[in-house]
PDB file of C-alpha atoms in Angstrom:
ATOM      1  CA  MET A   1      -4.206  -3.965  15.541  1.00  0.00           C
ATOM      2  CA  SER A   2      -1.754  -6.082  17.437  1.00  0.00           C
ATOM      3  CA  GLY A   3      -0.566  -4.842  20.809  1.00  0.00           C
ATOM      4  CA  LYS A   4       2.692  -6.729  20.529  1.00  0.00           C
ATOM      5  CA  THR A   5       5.777  -4.506  20.511  1.00  0.00           C
ATOM      6  CA  PRO A   6       8.326  -5.542  17.855  1.00  0.00           C
ATOM      7  CA  THR A   7      11.686  -6.705  19.164  1.00  0.00           C
ATOM      8  CA  LEU A   8      14.890  -4.879  18.243  1.00  0.00           C
ATOM      9  CA  THR A   9      15.739  -7.664  15.797  1.00  0.00           C
ATOM     10  CA  GLU A  10      12.318  -7.384  14.167  1.00  0.00           C
ATOM     11  CA  ARG A  11      12.656  -3.603  13.876  1.00  0.00           C
ATOM     12  CA  ARG A  12      16.097  -3.921  12.292  1.00  0.00           C
ATOM     13  CA  LYS A  13      14.799  -6.536   9.855  1.00  0.00           C
ATOM     14  CA  ALA A  14      11.865  -4.319   8.891  1.00  0.00           C
ATOM     15  CA  ALA A  15      14.170  -1.315   8.432  1.00  0.00           C
ATOM     16  CA  THR A  16      16.513  -3.318   6.184  1.00  0.00           C
ATOM     17  CA  GLN A  17      13.596  -4.594   4.126  1.00  0.00           C
ATOM     18  CA  LEU A  18      12.275  -1.057   3.692  1.00  0.00           C
ATOM     19  CA  ASP A  19      15.728   0.212   2.649  1.00  0.00           C
ATOM     20  CA  ILE A  20      15.891  -2.531   0.023  1.00  0.00           C
ATOM     21  CA  ALA A  21      12.326  -1.733  -1.097  1.00  0.00           C
ATOM     22  CA  ARG A  22      13.141   1.960  -1.583  1.00  0.00           C
ATOM     23  CA  ALA A  23      16.260   1.065  -3.572  1.00  0.00           C
ATOM     24  CA  ALA A  24      14.232  -1.343  -5.712  1.00  0.00           C
ATOM     25  CA  ALA A  25      11.515   1.254  -6.332  1.00  0.00           C
ATOM     26  CA  ARG A  26      14.088   3.846  -7.381  1.00  0.00           C
ATOM     27  CA  LEU A  27      15.833   1.483  -9.797  1.00  0.00           C
ATOM     28  CA  PHE A  28      12.581   0.195 -11.270  1.00  0.00           C
ATOM     29  CA  THR A  29      11.484   3.803 -11.794  1.00  0.00           C
ATOM     30  CA  GLU A  30      14.762   4.807 -13.424  1.00  0.00           C
ATOM     31  CA  HIS A  31      15.553   1.687 -15.450  1.00  0.00           C
ATOM     32  CA  GLY A  32      12.369  -0.336 -15.677  1.00  0.00           C
ATOM     33  CA  ALA A  33      11.899  -3.862 -14.407  1.00  0.00           C
ATOM     34  CA  GLN A  34      13.850  -5.510 -17.209  1.00  0.00           C
ATOM     35  CA  GLY A  35      16.755  -3.119 -16.718  1.00  0.00           C
ATOM     36  CA  THR A  36      17.074  -3.856 -13.002  1.00  0.00           C
ATOM     37  CA  THR A  37      18.661  -6.873 -11.332  1.00  0.00           C
ATOM     38  CA  ALA A  38      18.450  -8.146  -7.782  1.00  0.00           C
ATOM     39  CA  GLU A  39      22.195  -7.620  -7.477  1.00  0.00           C
ATOM     40  CA  ALA A  40      21.829  -3.971  -8.498  1.00  0.00           C
ATOM     41  CA  ILE A  41      19.092  -3.485  -5.922  1.00  0.00           C
ATOM     42  CA  ALA A  42      21.268  -5.048  -3.216  1.00  0.00           C
ATOM     43  CA  ALA A  43      24.180  -2.781  -4.133  1.00  0.00           C
ATOM     44  CA  ALA A  44      21.975   0.320  -4.120  1.00  0.00           C
ATOM     45  CA  ALA A  45      20.625  -0.637  -0.689  1.00  0.00           C
ATOM     46  CA  GLY A  46      24.127  -1.288   0.666  1.00  0.00           C
ATOM     47  CA  VAL A  47      23.577  -4.968   1.395  1.00  0.00           C
ATOM     48  CA  ALA A  48      25.080  -8.180   0.070  1.00  0.00           C
ATOM     49  CA  PRO A  49      23.133 -10.204  -2.518  1.00  0.00           C
ATOM     50  CA  ARG A  50      22.791 -13.015   0.022  1.00  0.00           C
ATOM     51  CA  THR A  51      21.074 -10.565   2.385  1.00  0.00           C
ATOM     52  CA  PHE A  52      18.694  -9.572  -0.387  1.00  0.00           C
ATOM     53  CA  TYR A  53      17.735 -13.196  -1.023  1.00  0.00           C
ATOM     54  CA  ARG A  54      17.339 -13.823   2.689  1.00  0.00           C
ATOM     55  CA  TYR A  55      14.395 -11.432   2.626  1.00  0.00           C
ATOM     56  CA  PHE A  56      13.048 -11.677  -0.928  1.00  0.00           C
ATOM     57  CA  ARG A  57      12.655 -14.453  -3.486  1.00  0.00           C
ATOM     58  CA  THR A  58      12.665 -12.164  -6.528  1.00  0.00           C
ATOM     59  CA  LYS A  59      13.549  -8.592  -7.435  1.00  0.00           C
ATOM     60  CA  GLU A  60       9.845  -7.775  -7.817  1.00  0.00           C
ATOM     61  CA  ASP A  61       9.042  -9.035  -4.320  1.00  0.00           C
ATOM     62  CA  ALA A  62      11.439  -6.433  -2.945  1.00  0.00           C
ATOM     63  CA  VAL A  63       9.005  -3.553  -3.472  1.00  0.00           C
ATOM     64  CA  ALA A  64       6.244  -5.072  -1.337  1.00  0.00           C
ATOM     65  CA  PRO A  65       7.355  -3.521   2.002  1.00  0.00           C
ATOM     66  CA  LEU A  66       7.165  -0.035   0.498  1.00  0.00           C
ATOM     67  CA  LEU A  67       3.644  -0.658  -0.752  1.00  0.00           C
ATOM     68  CA  VAL A  68       2.610  -2.185   2.570  1.00  0.00           C
ATOM     69  CA  VAL A  69       3.665   0.972   4.462  1.00  0.00           C
ATOM     70  CA  GLY A  70       0.884   2.969   2.841  1.00  0.00           C
ATOM     71  CA  ALA A  71      -1.696   0.256   3.486  1.00  0.00           C
ATOM     72  CA  ASP A  72      -0.696   0.022   7.140  1.00  0.00           C
ATOM     73  CA  SER A  73      -0.867   3.784   7.540  1.00  0.00           C
ATOM     74  CA  TRP A  74      -4.373   4.031   6.149  1.00  0.00           C
ATOM     75  CA  ARG A  75      -5.690   1.236   8.363  1.00  0.00           C
ATOM     76  CA  GLU A  76      -4.194   3.017  11.388  1.00  0.00           C
ATOM     77  CA  HIS A  77      -6.031   6.220  10.433  1.00  0.00           C
ATOM     78  CA  LEU A  78      -9.233   4.233  10.078  1.00  0.00           C
ATOM     79  CA  ALA A  79      -8.793   2.428  13.400  1.00  0.00           C
ATOM     80  CA  SER A  80      -8.475   5.784  15.176  1.00  0.00           C
ATOM     81  CA  THR A  81     -11.885   6.959  13.934  1.00  0.00           C
ATOM     82  CA  PRO A  82     -14.043   8.477  16.719  1.00  0.00           C
ATOM     83  CA  GLU A  83     -16.665   6.111  18.066  1.00  0.00           C
ATOM     84  CA  GLY A  84     -20.079   6.512  16.499  1.00  0.00           C
ATOM     85  CA  THR A  85     -18.841   7.686  13.087  1.00  0.00           C
ATOM     86  CA  PRO A  86     -20.891   6.072  10.291  1.00  0.00           C
ATOM     87  CA  LEU A  87     -18.830   3.385   8.583  1.00  0.00           C
ATOM     88  CA  LEU A  88     -18.736   4.823   5.062  1.00  0.00           C
ATOM     89  CA  LYS A  89     -17.889   8.289   6.378  1.00  0.00           C
ATOM     90  CA  ALA A  90     -15.115   6.776   8.524  1.00  0.00           C
ATOM     91  CA  VAL A  91     -13.615   5.052   5.491  1.00  0.00           C
ATOM     92  CA  GLU A  92     -13.903   8.125   3.296  1.00  0.00           C
ATOM     93  CA  ASP A  93     -12.303  10.334   5.943  1.00  0.00           C
ATOM     94  CA  ALA A  94      -9.447   7.844   6.400  1.00  0.00           C
ATOM     95  CA  ILE A  95      -8.806   7.687   2.652  1.00  0.00           C
ATOM     96  CA  HIS A  96      -8.734  11.495   2.453  1.00  0.00           C
ATOM     97  CA  LYS A  97      -6.526  11.853   5.523  1.00  0.00           C
ATOM     98  CA  THR A  98      -4.030   9.209   4.412  1.00  0.00           C
ATOM     99  CA  ILE A  99      -3.564  10.300   0.816  1.00  0.00           C
ATOM    100  CA  SER A 100      -3.368  13.986   1.698  1.00  0.00           C
ATOM    101  CA  ALA A 101      -0.846  13.399   4.508  1.00  0.00           C
ATOM    102  CA  ALA A 102       2.399  15.373   4.265  1.00  0.00           C
ATOM    103  CA  ASP A 103       4.514  12.343   3.387  1.00  0.00           C
ATOM    104  CA  ALA A 104       1.973  10.677   1.122  1.00  0.00           C
ATOM    105  CA  THR A 105       2.964  12.476  -2.066  1.00  0.00           C
ATOM    106  CA  ARG A 106       6.579  11.413  -1.601  1.00  0.00           C
ATOM    107  CA  GLU A 107       5.663   7.788  -0.990  1.00  0.00           C
ATOM    108  CA  PHE A 108       3.178   7.776  -3.855  1.00  0.00           C
ATOM    109  CA  SER A 109       5.838   9.081  -6.227  1.00  0.00           C
ATOM    110  CA  TRP A 110       7.491   5.681  -5.833  1.00  0.00           C
ATOM    111  CA  THR A 111       4.141   4.028  -6.456  1.00  0.00           C
ATOM    112  CA  ARG A 112       3.820   5.943  -9.722  1.00  0.00           C
ATOM    113  CA  GLY A 113       7.183   4.694 -10.930  1.00  0.00           C
ATOM    114  CA  LEU A 114       6.382   1.137  -9.920  1.00  0.00           C
ATOM    115  CA  LEU A 115       2.987   1.144 -11.601  1.00  0.00           C
ATOM    116  CA  ARG A 116       4.469   2.535 -14.794  1.00  0.00           C
ATOM    117  CA  ALA A 117       7.139  -0.165 -14.740  1.00  0.00           C
ATOM    118  CA  ALA A 118       4.534  -2.835 -14.008  1.00  0.00           C
ATOM    119  CA  SER A 119       2.333  -1.771 -16.888  1.00  0.00           C
ATOM    120  CA  GLY A 120       5.324  -1.555 -19.186  1.00  0.00           C
ATOM    121  CA  ASP A 121       7.394  -4.671 -19.058  1.00  0.00           C
ATOM    122  CA  ASP A 122       6.964  -6.864 -16.005  1.00  0.00           C
ATOM    123  CA  SER A 123       3.859  -8.874 -15.143  1.00  0.00           C
ATOM    124  CA  ALA A 124       5.589 -10.129 -11.983  1.00  0.00           C
ATOM    125  CA  LEU A 125       5.763  -6.568 -10.663  1.00  0.00           C
ATOM    126  CA  ALA A 126       2.066  -6.118 -11.426  1.00  0.00           C
ATOM    127  CA  ALA A 127       1.373  -9.362  -9.543  1.00  0.00           C
ATOM    128  CA  VAL A 128       3.101  -7.985  -6.436  1.00  0.00           C
ATOM    129  CA  TRP A 129       0.937  -4.855  -6.621  1.00  0.00           C
ATOM    130  CA  HIS A 130      -2.262  -6.888  -6.818  1.00  0.00           C
ATOM    131  CA  ARG A 131      -1.115  -9.282  -4.095  1.00  0.00           C
ATOM    132  CA  VAL A 132      -0.415  -6.428  -1.677  1.00  0.00           C
ATOM    133  CA  ASN A 133      -3.834  -4.948  -2.417  1.00  0.00           C
ATOM    134  CA  GLY A 134      -5.509  -8.299  -1.799  1.00  0.00           C
ATOM    135  CA  GLU A 135      -3.706  -8.742   1.506  1.00  0.00           C
ATOM    136  CA  SER A 136      -4.627  -5.187   2.509  1.00  0.00           C
ATOM    137  CA  GLU A 137      -8.301  -5.861   1.817  1.00  0.00           C
ATOM    138  CA  THR A 138      -8.218  -8.978   3.992  1.00  0.00           C
ATOM    139  CA  ARG A 139      -6.532  -7.134   6.866  1.00  0.00           C
ATOM    140  CA  LEU A 140      -9.016  -4.279   6.553  1.00  0.00           C
ATOM    141  CA  ARG A 141     -12.077  -6.408   7.317  1.00  0.00           C
ATOM    142  CA  PRO A 142     -11.516  -6.853  11.076  1.00  0.00           C
ATOM    143  CA  VAL A 143     -10.813  -3.121  11.424  1.00  0.00           C
ATOM    144  CA  LEU A 144     -14.160  -2.346   9.797  1.00  0.00           C
ATOM    145  CA  ALA A 145     -15.932  -4.975  11.892  1.00  0.00           C
ATOM    146  CA  ARG A 146     -14.604  -3.387  15.101  1.00  0.00           C
ATOM    147  CA  LEU A 147     -15.682   0.080  13.977  1.00  0.00           C
ATOM    148  CA  ALA A 148     -19.191  -1.065  13.111  1.00  0.00           C
ATOM    149  CA  PRO A 149     -19.954  -4.259  15.051  1.00  0.00           C
ATOM    150  CA  GLU A 150     -23.620  -4.087  14.078  1.00  0.00           C
ATOM    151  CA  THR A 151     -22.746  -4.293  10.358  1.00  0.00           C
ATOM    152  CA  ASP A 152     -23.322  -7.673   8.715  1.00  0.00           C
ATOM    153  CA  GLU A 153     -20.394  -9.678   7.353  1.00  0.00           C
ATOM    154  CA  VAL A 154     -21.331  -9.249   3.697  1.00  0.00           C
ATOM    155  CA  THR A 155     -21.396  -5.461   4.017  1.00  0.00           C
ATOM    156  CA  VAL A 156     -18.032  -5.500   5.817  1.00  0.00           C
ATOM    157  CA  HIS A 157     -16.525  -7.471   2.933  1.00  0.00           C
ATOM    158  CA  LEU A 158     -18.079  -5.168   0.356  1.00  0.00           C
ATOM    159  CA  VAL A 159     -16.874  -1.996   2.089  1.00  0.00           C
ATOM    160  CA  ALA A 160     -13.369  -3.470   2.427  1.00  0.00           C
ATOM    161  CA  ALA A 161     -13.338  -4.305  -1.276  1.00  0.00           C
ATOM    162  CA  ALA A 162     -14.688  -0.880  -2.244  1.00  0.00           C
ATOM    163  CA  ALA A 163     -12.127   0.965  -0.109  1.00  0.00           C
ATOM    164  CA  THR A 164      -9.186  -1.098  -1.340  1.00  0.00           C
ATOM    165  CA  ASP A 165     -10.193  -0.868  -4.990  1.00  0.00           C
ATOM    166  CA  ALA A 166     -10.889   2.863  -4.710  1.00  0.00           C
ATOM    167  CA  ILE A 167      -7.323   3.518  -3.616  1.00  0.00           C
ATOM    168  CA  ARG A 168      -5.908   1.051  -6.151  1.00  0.00           C
ATOM    169  CA  ILE A 169      -7.866   2.464  -9.087  1.00  0.00           C
ATOM    170  CA  SER A 170      -7.107   6.079  -8.207  1.00  0.00           C
ATOM    171  CA  LEU A 171      -3.386   5.377  -7.990  1.00  0.00           C
ATOM    172  CA  GLU A 172      -3.354   3.411 -11.231  1.00  0.00           C
ATOM    173  CA  ILE A 173      -5.112   6.245 -13.083  1.00  0.00           C
ATOM    174  CA  TRP A 174      -2.922   8.873 -11.417  1.00  0.00           C
ATOM    175  CA  ALA A 175       0.243   6.944 -12.324  1.00  0.00           C
ATOM    176  CA  GLY A 176      -0.558   7.424 -15.991  1.00  0.00           C
ATOM    177  CA  THR A 177      -0.661  11.197 -15.621  1.00  0.00           C
ATOM    178  CA  ASP A 178       1.869  13.910 -14.824  1.00  0.00           C
ATOM    179  CA  GLU A 179      -0.224  15.262 -11.945  1.00  0.00           C
ATOM    180  CA  GLU A 180       2.083  16.072  -9.029  1.00  0.00           C
ATOM    181  CA  ALA A 181      -0.408  16.121  -6.174  1.00  0.00           C
ATOM    182  CA  ALA A 182      -1.533  12.786  -4.757  1.00  0.00           C
ATOM    183  CA  PRO A 183      -5.011  11.772  -6.034  1.00  0.00           C
ATOM    184  CA  VAL A 184      -7.068  12.570  -2.946  1.00  0.00           C
ATOM    185  CA  GLU A 185     -10.302  13.641  -4.632  1.00  0.00           C
ATOM    186  CA  LEU A 186     -10.097  10.864  -7.209  1.00  0.00           C
ATOM    187  CA  ALA A 187      -9.750   8.229  -4.472  1.00  0.00           C
ATOM    188  CA  VAL A 188     -12.778   9.628  -2.615  1.00  0.00           C
ATOM    189  CA  ARG A 189     -14.766   9.748  -5.866  1.00  0.00           C
ATOM    190  CA  CYS A 190     -13.867   6.112  -6.598  1.00  0.00           C
ATOM    191  CA  PHE A 191     -14.924   5.041  -3.111  1.00  0.00           C
ATOM    192  CA  ARG A 192     -18.247   6.858  -3.337  1.00  0.00           C
ATOM    193  CA  GLY A 193     -18.933   5.224  -6.679  1.00  0.00           C
ATOM    194  CA  LEU A 194     -17.994   1.720  -5.532  1.00  0.00           C
ATOM    195  CA  SER A 195     -19.816   1.977  -2.193  1.00  0.00           C
ATOM    196  CA  ALA A 196     -23.009   3.530  -3.518  1.00  0.00           C
ATOM    197  CA  GLY A 197     -25.996   1.594  -2.204  1.00  0.00           C
ATOM    198  CA  LEU A 198     -24.205   0.107   0.800  1.00  0.00           C
ATOM    199  CA  ALA A 199     -25.556   0.727   4.297  1.00  0.00           C
ATOM    200  CA  SER A 200     -23.344   3.261   6.071  1.00  0.00           C
ATOM    201  CA  GLY A 201     -23.448   1.416   9.419  1.00  0.00           C
TER     202      GLY A 201
END
């Protein structure tokens, strides 16, 4: 994790991007990707279209900050793991803690709408989802390496992939259901299945 404190300008920029992302997620959920325009997203977020395009190239790109919030939160939980915790247990605990957090169900409700829209009519929206997951996996590796410095590089990469895909798969399956509660147990089950056979560190 970086120790650099964001400037006021950076915080305002991030807040504006997140406001736009929430507006985009709501409109995609309500109207689908094809029924939503960048201009409509800008209006819903209370910004001018030129402000929208200052931050995002396409309407689909606008949802990325909302998806990144969850990824950042789960890496923070993982980074705070007590020293000496076996690596796989640390990851599993962080997955459980993050998805079962009080605000997780609310945030994941947007994810459900986005995933349904992505699977329905917009491959570009699906591409954003997969891109954010790929970036999250890459950023997870150094966190894992710090937690378990004795673990070899290949295992670190495999655990990062297993953790990222476990969350991704559980959310994709959950999005196709009407289950209200966030998929905590499913995510843990996916991680155990994908990480089976790996050294715990």
